[in-house]
Amino acid sequence: MSMLEFQNISFSYEKKQIFDNFSFHLKKGETVALMGASGCGKTTLLSLAAALIKPTKGEIRSSATRISYVFQEPRLFPWLTVEENLRAVIREDTSDEKIAVILNTLGLSDCAQLYPQELSGGMKSRVSLARALIFDGDLFLLDEPFAALDEELRHSIGQFLKQHFHEKGVSAILVTHQLNDAERLADRILYL
Amino acid sequence: MKILKKICRVLLIAAFWICVWAFAAWRFGKPLLFPSPLTVLQTLVSMLQTPQFYMITTTSLGNILLGILIALMGACTLAILTFAIPFLKELIAPIMAVIKATPVASFIILALIFIGSAKVPTFITVLIVFPIVWTNLDEGLCKIDPQLKEVARVYQMSPLRRLRVLYLPSVKPYFLSACKSSLGLAWKAGVAAEIIAMPPDTIGTMIGEAKLYIMTAEMFAWTLTVVLLSLAIEYLFSAIFRQLESKNNRKEAT
């Protein structure tokens, strides 16, 4: 069963053609890693999947009801604390316990009342990931989520995500430059 | 200790200028035209002992604060509308430009003809504050971080939630800046409107009448009242703005 399907997509930024008659298919419960040179269209593919931009040609079919997107930049609201940034996206039935568990899992329990400007780059990345987890999407779009993390954290959070995706039957597209991360998390790797 | 030093410095500077004034009045030698600080102070003290003083001051404050309130509400509403309907912004841009460029006195005289003297101070205050607040809010709304807008979109934030976590915090600094810029101007323009339009029982009218009857000491006393009230209002609002901004500063500290 298909979660996401790109059918003969074409897309260009001004005069630069990014995709030309490109097709892609993501099954439900599958994780695909996207790798490739800078500027080849990895982030563009995620933006198309999230319907933030539209293809110039072709069709995108998505059965995702909720998309958790970890952007390349953390994109946290600077006037909200870490906890408030998470609460900004939660459903009404999300318990405080769930927020606490996610913060604890990502090593952010001590940072809950800090503002983004008071965090390191790695911490901001983890808050962005926490936000995606708390939103509980059925499709995860992860744009270099581990870029600012050390190897130990990459491993532990990678394992956690793999388990989470498996338990929830979540589909995911992971953009990464690191083959280790791709092999750890993904069912298949796509080179653009 | 620091505050005490600051107060002493302020008092010394005030004392210096009062001495300059006293010396100038003495040298000028015509107390009817240029009263001394002591004469003005005595006049002010006697004014303070009359109930009319407080009624007049309250009326002026009320007129101008009403104008500020109307302008703030109107500018906020229009900013939201012009943000939602870009063509509307193009439509009103020439009007805003004309309002900003036209001398206040021209508007006061036109307003006198059409709306009567009692409403002129409020109207003029609105004219001064409205364009400043609208321009700032418009800029704030246009400069909302597009990346954060994408976050709100992807994470399916409701309109109310977007208002609370994105739009209001984004425009808050612009709004506070507009209030700071326009407050002093509003007060001055409002009193100027009162001097020209001479609505009943207002500070500007008292200044105008004092000028008419060459009651210079009263004119100075009322002017001093305007200055002191202006300082008091600025001090009060500065304290409020500092409170509102101090929270921002912690959030935005690098």
XYZ file of C-alpha atoms in Angstrom:
446
model
C 0.000 0.000 0.000
C 1.241 3.422 -0.953
C 1.823 6.295 1.445
C 3.329 8.648 -1.097
C 3.601 8.553 -4.842
C 5.346 10.968 -7.198
C 4.233 10.425 -10.775
C 6.363 11.976 -13.533
C 7.160 15.068 -11.501
C 8.921 18.046 -12.978
C 10.037 20.989 -10.888
C 12.415 23.860 -11.391
C 13.575 26.875 -9.397
C 13.613 29.768 -11.875
C 15.937 28.452 -14.597
C 17.377 25.485 -12.726
C 15.632 22.193 -13.434
C 15.555 20.076 -10.274
C 13.276 17.243 -11.317
C 12.371 16.167 -14.832
C 9.852 13.396 -15.213
C 10.761 11.964 -11.824
C 8.783 9.165 -10.204
C 9.032 7.923 -6.655
C 7.038 5.620 -4.474
C 6.946 5.224 -0.677
C 5.107 2.295 0.859
C 3.261 2.456 4.165
C 5.576 1.645 7.041
C 8.659 2.050 4.845
C 11.649 4.298 5.492
C 13.604 5.570 2.511
C 16.911 7.396 2.814
C 17.670 10.052 0.229
C 21.278 10.724 -0.550
C 23.035 12.773 -3.144
C 25.176 15.788 -3.868
C 24.241 19.210 -2.523
C 21.658 20.900 -4.723
C 20.385 17.692 -6.313
C 16.873 18.188 -4.937
C 16.660 16.259 -1.679
C 15.101 19.101 0.322
C 12.943 20.002 -2.678
C 11.566 16.470 -2.708
C 10.612 16.812 0.958
C 8.973 20.195 0.305
C 6.963 18.641 -2.531
C 5.951 15.745 -0.275
C 4.787 18.225 2.380
C 2.852 20.187 -0.275
C 4.796 23.336 0.583
C 5.534 23.695 -3.128
C 3.777 22.310 -6.178
C 5.332 20.496 -9.128
C 5.219 22.217 -12.494
C 4.196 18.938 -14.075
C 3.078 15.562 -12.847
C 1.109 14.452 -9.861
C 1.788 13.732 -6.209
C -0.522 11.398 -4.358
C -0.316 11.204 -0.599
C -2.383 9.264 1.881
C -0.651 10.910 4.821
C -3.043 12.585 7.250
C -0.379 14.144 9.457
C 3.148 15.015 8.384
C 5.910 15.435 10.924
C 8.627 17.494 9.272
C 12.089 17.977 10.721
C 13.423 20.853 8.648
C 17.090 21.298 7.802
C 17.116 24.344 10.110
C 15.487 23.833 13.534
C 12.817 26.519 12.827
C 11.825 26.901 16.455
C 9.658 29.810 17.591
C 12.224 32.053 19.324
C 9.714 33.551 21.777
C 8.575 30.154 23.072
C 10.442 27.896 25.452
C 11.380 24.370 24.421
C 8.274 22.999 26.098
C 6.065 25.697 24.587
C 7.469 24.925 21.143
C 6.301 21.338 21.610
C 2.937 22.362 23.018
C 2.416 24.606 19.982
C 1.878 21.516 17.805
C 0.246 19.010 20.146
C -3.256 17.647 19.870
C -5.635 18.370 22.729
C -5.487 14.772 23.943
C -1.680 14.689 24.244
C -0.689 14.111 27.824
C 1.978 16.014 29.742
C 3.568 12.638 30.381
C 4.143 12.085 26.684
C 5.925 15.442 26.404
C 8.084 14.551 29.398
C 8.954 11.115 27.955
C 9.991 12.551 24.609
C 12.057 15.310 26.219
C 13.738 12.730 28.433
C 14.429 10.349 25.556
C 16.133 13.083 23.581
C 18.089 14.350 26.585
C 16.169 17.622 26.794
C 14.516 17.372 30.213
C 16.766 20.054 31.679
C 16.110 22.399 28.762
C 12.329 22.491 28.857
C 12.153 26.078 30.146
C 14.965 27.447 28.020
C 14.467 29.545 24.913
C 15.960 28.498 21.558
C 18.646 31.191 21.742
C 19.895 29.579 24.929
C 20.414 26.213 23.245
C 23.308 24.760 21.283
C 22.855 23.731 17.643
C 22.574 20.078 18.598
C 19.947 20.810 21.225
C 17.905 22.834 18.753
C 18.001 19.917 16.316
C 16.774 17.595 19.034
C 13.931 19.979 19.949
C 12.917 20.034 16.289
C 12.894 16.230 16.333
C 10.933 16.215 19.601
C 8.356 18.466 17.971
C 8.008 16.041 15.078
C 7.588 13.124 17.480
C 5.056 14.909 19.642
C 2.994 15.759 16.555
C 2.815 12.011 15.923
C 2.569 12.104 12.164
C 2.004 9.067 9.963
C 4.606 10.396 7.546
C 7.956 11.688 8.780
C 10.066 13.947 6.610
C 13.550 14.260 8.111
C 15.992 16.674 6.517
C 19.444 15.932 7.933
C 18.080 15.547 11.477
C 21.404 14.333 12.877
C 23.677 16.921 11.258
C 24.531 18.710 14.514
C 24.774 15.605 16.696
C 27.749 13.527 17.806
C 28.047 9.849 16.841
C 26.749 8.571 20.182
C 23.592 10.657 19.979
C 23.127 9.821 16.314
C 23.196 6.155 17.204
C 20.861 6.327 20.225
C 18.330 8.659 18.619
C 18.525 6.716 15.364
C 17.668 3.518 17.241
C 14.817 5.258 19.012
C 13.390 6.546 15.753
C 13.662 3.153 14.087
C 11.749 1.590 16.953
C 9.149 4.357 16.910
C 8.601 4.036 13.149
C 8.285 0.275 13.406
C 5.833 0.363 16.357
C 3.625 3.029 14.841
C 3.834 1.801 11.236
C 5.079 5.235 10.239
C 6.491 5.955 6.781
C 9.540 8.179 6.561
C 11.872 9.882 4.144
C 15.280 10.628 5.603
C 17.669 13.027 3.903
C 21.216 12.428 5.023
C 24.827 12.667 3.880
C 25.855 9.931 6.300
C 25.696 6.372 5.006
C 25.726 5.054 8.602
C 22.491 6.884 9.383
C 20.902 5.694 6.161
C 21.833 2.077 6.806
C 20.725 2.295 10.438
C 17.248 3.638 9.718
C 16.255 3.006 6.138
C 14.697 0.058 4.353
C 16.178 1.325 1.093
C 18.437 4.115 -0.078
C 17.712 6.351 -3.017
C 20.545 8.267 -4.668
C 19.484 11.414 -6.492
C 23.009 54.451 45.224
C 22.943 54.523 41.416
C 19.349 55.765 41.407
C 20.210 58.461 43.949
C 23.085 59.641 41.760
C 20.789 59.726 38.742
C 18.146 61.742 40.617
C 20.781 64.221 41.825
C 22.081 64.607 38.288
C 18.581 65.240 36.936
C 17.846 67.784 39.669
C 21.129 69.571 39.041
C 20.436 69.796 35.315
C 16.899 71.063 35.995
C 18.253 73.611 38.481
C 20.788 74.780 35.873
C 18.130 75.467 33.276
C 15.814 77.130 35.808
C 18.683 79.458 36.670
C 19.202 80.172 32.975
C 15.490 80.975 32.699
C 15.565 83.212 35.799
C 18.592 85.056 34.477
C 17.005 85.513 31.049
C 13.766 86.808 32.614
C 15.712 89.230 34.790
C 17.767 90.479 31.817
C 14.660 90.821 29.633
C 13.161 92.959 32.364
C 9.489 92.704 31.245
C 7.742 90.296 33.614
C 4.451 90.699 31.759
C 5.982 89.233 28.627
C 8.642 86.954 30.134
C 7.821 85.900 33.686
C 10.384 84.461 36.032
C 10.311 80.796 37.138
C 9.107 81.852 40.571
C 6.126 83.750 39.104
C 5.221 80.772 36.935
C 5.516 78.396 39.861
C 3.301 80.623 42.011
C 0.737 80.761 39.212
C 0.852 76.994 38.811
C 0.406 76.429 42.522
C -2.651 78.687 42.587
C -4.051 76.849 39.531
C -3.553 73.529 41.292
C -5.779 74.745 44.087
C -8.773 75.149 41.789
C -11.076 72.257 40.756
C -11.149 73.675 37.201
C -7.495 72.756 36.738
C -8.204 69.065 37.247
C -11.321 69.143 35.087
C -9.443 70.852 32.266
C -6.479 68.480 32.539
C -8.745 65.436 32.620
C -10.665 66.663 29.559
C -7.468 67.129 27.547
C -6.052 63.789 28.676
C -9.357 62.102 27.919
C -9.613 63.577 24.410
C -6.094 62.600 23.497
C -6.187 59.139 25.065
C -9.468 58.487 23.254
C -7.785 59.475 20.002
C -4.878 57.139 20.733
C -7.235 54.267 21.505
C -9.302 54.799 18.343
C -6.131 55.039 16.272
C -4.679 51.849 17.761
C -7.862 49.856 17.179
C -8.331 51.245 13.694
C -4.717 50.732 12.674
C -4.682 47.137 13.966
C -7.883 46.350 12.063
C -6.630 47.950 8.870
C -3.248 46.235 9.149
C -4.977 42.846 9.329
C -7.185 43.724 6.348
C -4.335 45.038 4.177
C -2.286 41.957 5.041
C -5.135 39.710 3.958
C -6.074 41.807 0.887
C -2.918 43.198 -0.769
C -4.917 45.334 -3.207
C -6.406 47.210 -0.270
C -2.904 48.206 0.796
C -2.237 49.666 -2.653
C -5.561 51.472 -2.488
C -4.918 53.236 0.820
C -1.197 53.924 0.316
C -1.800 57.348 -1.305
C -4.133 58.363 1.545
C -1.513 57.429 4.127
C 1.141 59.349 2.210
C -1.062 62.449 2.113
C -1.850 62.201 5.835
C 1.836 61.896 6.683
C 2.867 64.757 4.422
C 0.122 67.296 5.194
C 0.870 69.833 7.955
C -1.130 69.156 11.112
C -2.417 72.751 11.140
C -4.125 72.213 7.773
C -5.992 69.232 9.157
C -6.934 71.146 12.302
C -8.491 73.961 10.273
C -10.289 71.550 7.942
C -11.550 69.540 10.911
C -12.839 72.715 12.568
C -15.017 73.370 9.553
C -16.458 69.876 9.313
C -16.634 68.392 12.808
C -16.635 71.263 15.289
C -14.078 72.269 17.884
C -14.899 69.718 20.604
C -13.914 66.705 18.487
C -10.858 68.238 16.805
C -8.219 67.172 19.394
C -9.354 63.540 19.284
C -9.529 63.599 15.490
C -6.061 65.086 15.136
C -4.623 62.576 17.592
C -6.101 59.785 15.468
C -4.569 61.310 12.329
C -1.131 61.436 13.935
C -1.105 57.991 15.538
C -2.969 55.943 12.921
C -0.454 56.064 10.042
C 2.512 55.403 12.329
C 0.904 52.349 13.928
C -0.482 50.995 10.652
C 2.855 51.365 8.841
C 4.710 49.592 11.632
C 2.167 46.787 11.930
C 2.110 46.330 8.166
C 5.878 46.027 8.149
C 5.736 43.571 11.033
C 3.186 41.377 9.299
C 5.121 41.416 6.020
C 8.330 40.461 7.808
C 6.941 37.413 9.592
C 9.488 34.655 9.084
C 8.297 32.592 6.080
C 10.055 29.526 7.495
C 7.956 29.747 10.650
C 4.847 30.165 8.497
C 5.759 26.886 6.811
C 6.094 25.238 10.219
C 2.608 26.452 11.153
C 1.270 25.133 7.856
C 2.923 21.722 7.989
C 1.972 21.178 11.616
C -1.660 22.058 10.822
C -1.880 24.843 13.392
C -5.360 26.284 13.764
C -5.842 29.983 12.933
C -6.164 30.806 16.630
C -2.995 28.945 17.474
C -1.154 30.658 14.615
C -2.338 34.006 15.946
C -1.096 33.175 19.427
C 2.271 31.570 18.654
C 3.251 33.253 15.392
C 1.485 36.435 14.394
C 1.101 38.262 17.706
C 4.657 37.638 18.937
C 6.051 38.573 15.506
C 4.338 41.948 15.321
C 4.680 42.818 19.006
C 8.052 44.624 18.672
C 6.728 46.663 15.746
C 3.589 47.569 17.676
C 5.550 48.654 20.755
C 7.906 50.700 18.595
C 4.939 52.432 16.954
C 3.384 53.221 20.328
C 6.649 54.679 21.590
C 7.064 56.852 18.481
C 3.516 58.109 18.365
C 2.763 58.784 22.054
C 4.755 61.981 22.384
C 3.618 63.203 18.980
C -0.020 62.496 19.834
C 0.156 64.576 22.988
C 1.832 67.537 21.266
C -0.455 67.442 18.239
C -3.520 67.083 20.451
C -2.655 70.150 22.515
C -1.761 72.083 19.354
C -5.193 71.192 17.998
C -6.757 72.504 21.201
C -4.874 75.807 20.897
C -6.165 76.368 17.362
C -9.649 74.895 17.693
C -10.213 76.136 21.264
C -12.720 73.490 22.401
C -14.180 74.236 25.829
C -12.318 73.326 29.021
C -9.061 72.065 27.589
C -5.415 72.880 28.245
C -4.894 74.177 24.720
C -7.826 76.556 25.066
C -6.396 77.880 28.348
C -3.052 78.480 26.612
C -4.829 80.210 23.745
C -6.847 82.417 26.086
C -3.794 83.271 28.167
C -2.039 84.352 24.993
C -5.061 86.426 23.975
C -5.197 88.325 27.265
C -1.399 88.512 27.578
C -1.540 86.457 30.775
C 1.933 85.170 30.129
C 2.472 83.629 33.537
C -0.680 81.513 33.062
C 0.465 80.603 29.555
C 3.828 79.455 30.916
C 2.106 77.578 33.747
C -0.193 75.696 31.382
C 2.716 74.948 29.059
C 4.651 73.601 32.038
C 1.604 71.465 32.849
C 1.663 70.060 29.308
C 5.382 69.291 29.588
C 5.040 67.640 33.011
C 2.046 65.575 31.887
C 3.925 64.575 28.742
C 6.901 63.430 30.840
C 4.605 61.564 33.227
C 2.818 59.776 30.379
C 6.096 58.907 28.682
C 7.535 57.621 31.942
C 4.456 55.507 32.639
C 4.351 54.003 29.150
C 8.127 53.503 29.096
C 7.788 51.436 32.271
C 5.029 49.378 30.636
C 7.045 48.948 27.425
C 10.136 47.960 29.408
C 8.110 45.228 31.122
C 6.774 43.990 27.795
C 10.171 44.172 26.130
C 12.170 42.604 28.971
C 10.447 39.304 28.294
C 11.324 39.658 24.609
C 14.950 40.434 25.451
C 15.426 37.205 27.367
C 13.909 35.269 24.512
C 15.993 37.010 21.888
C 19.293 37.197 23.806
C 22.192 35.815 21.842
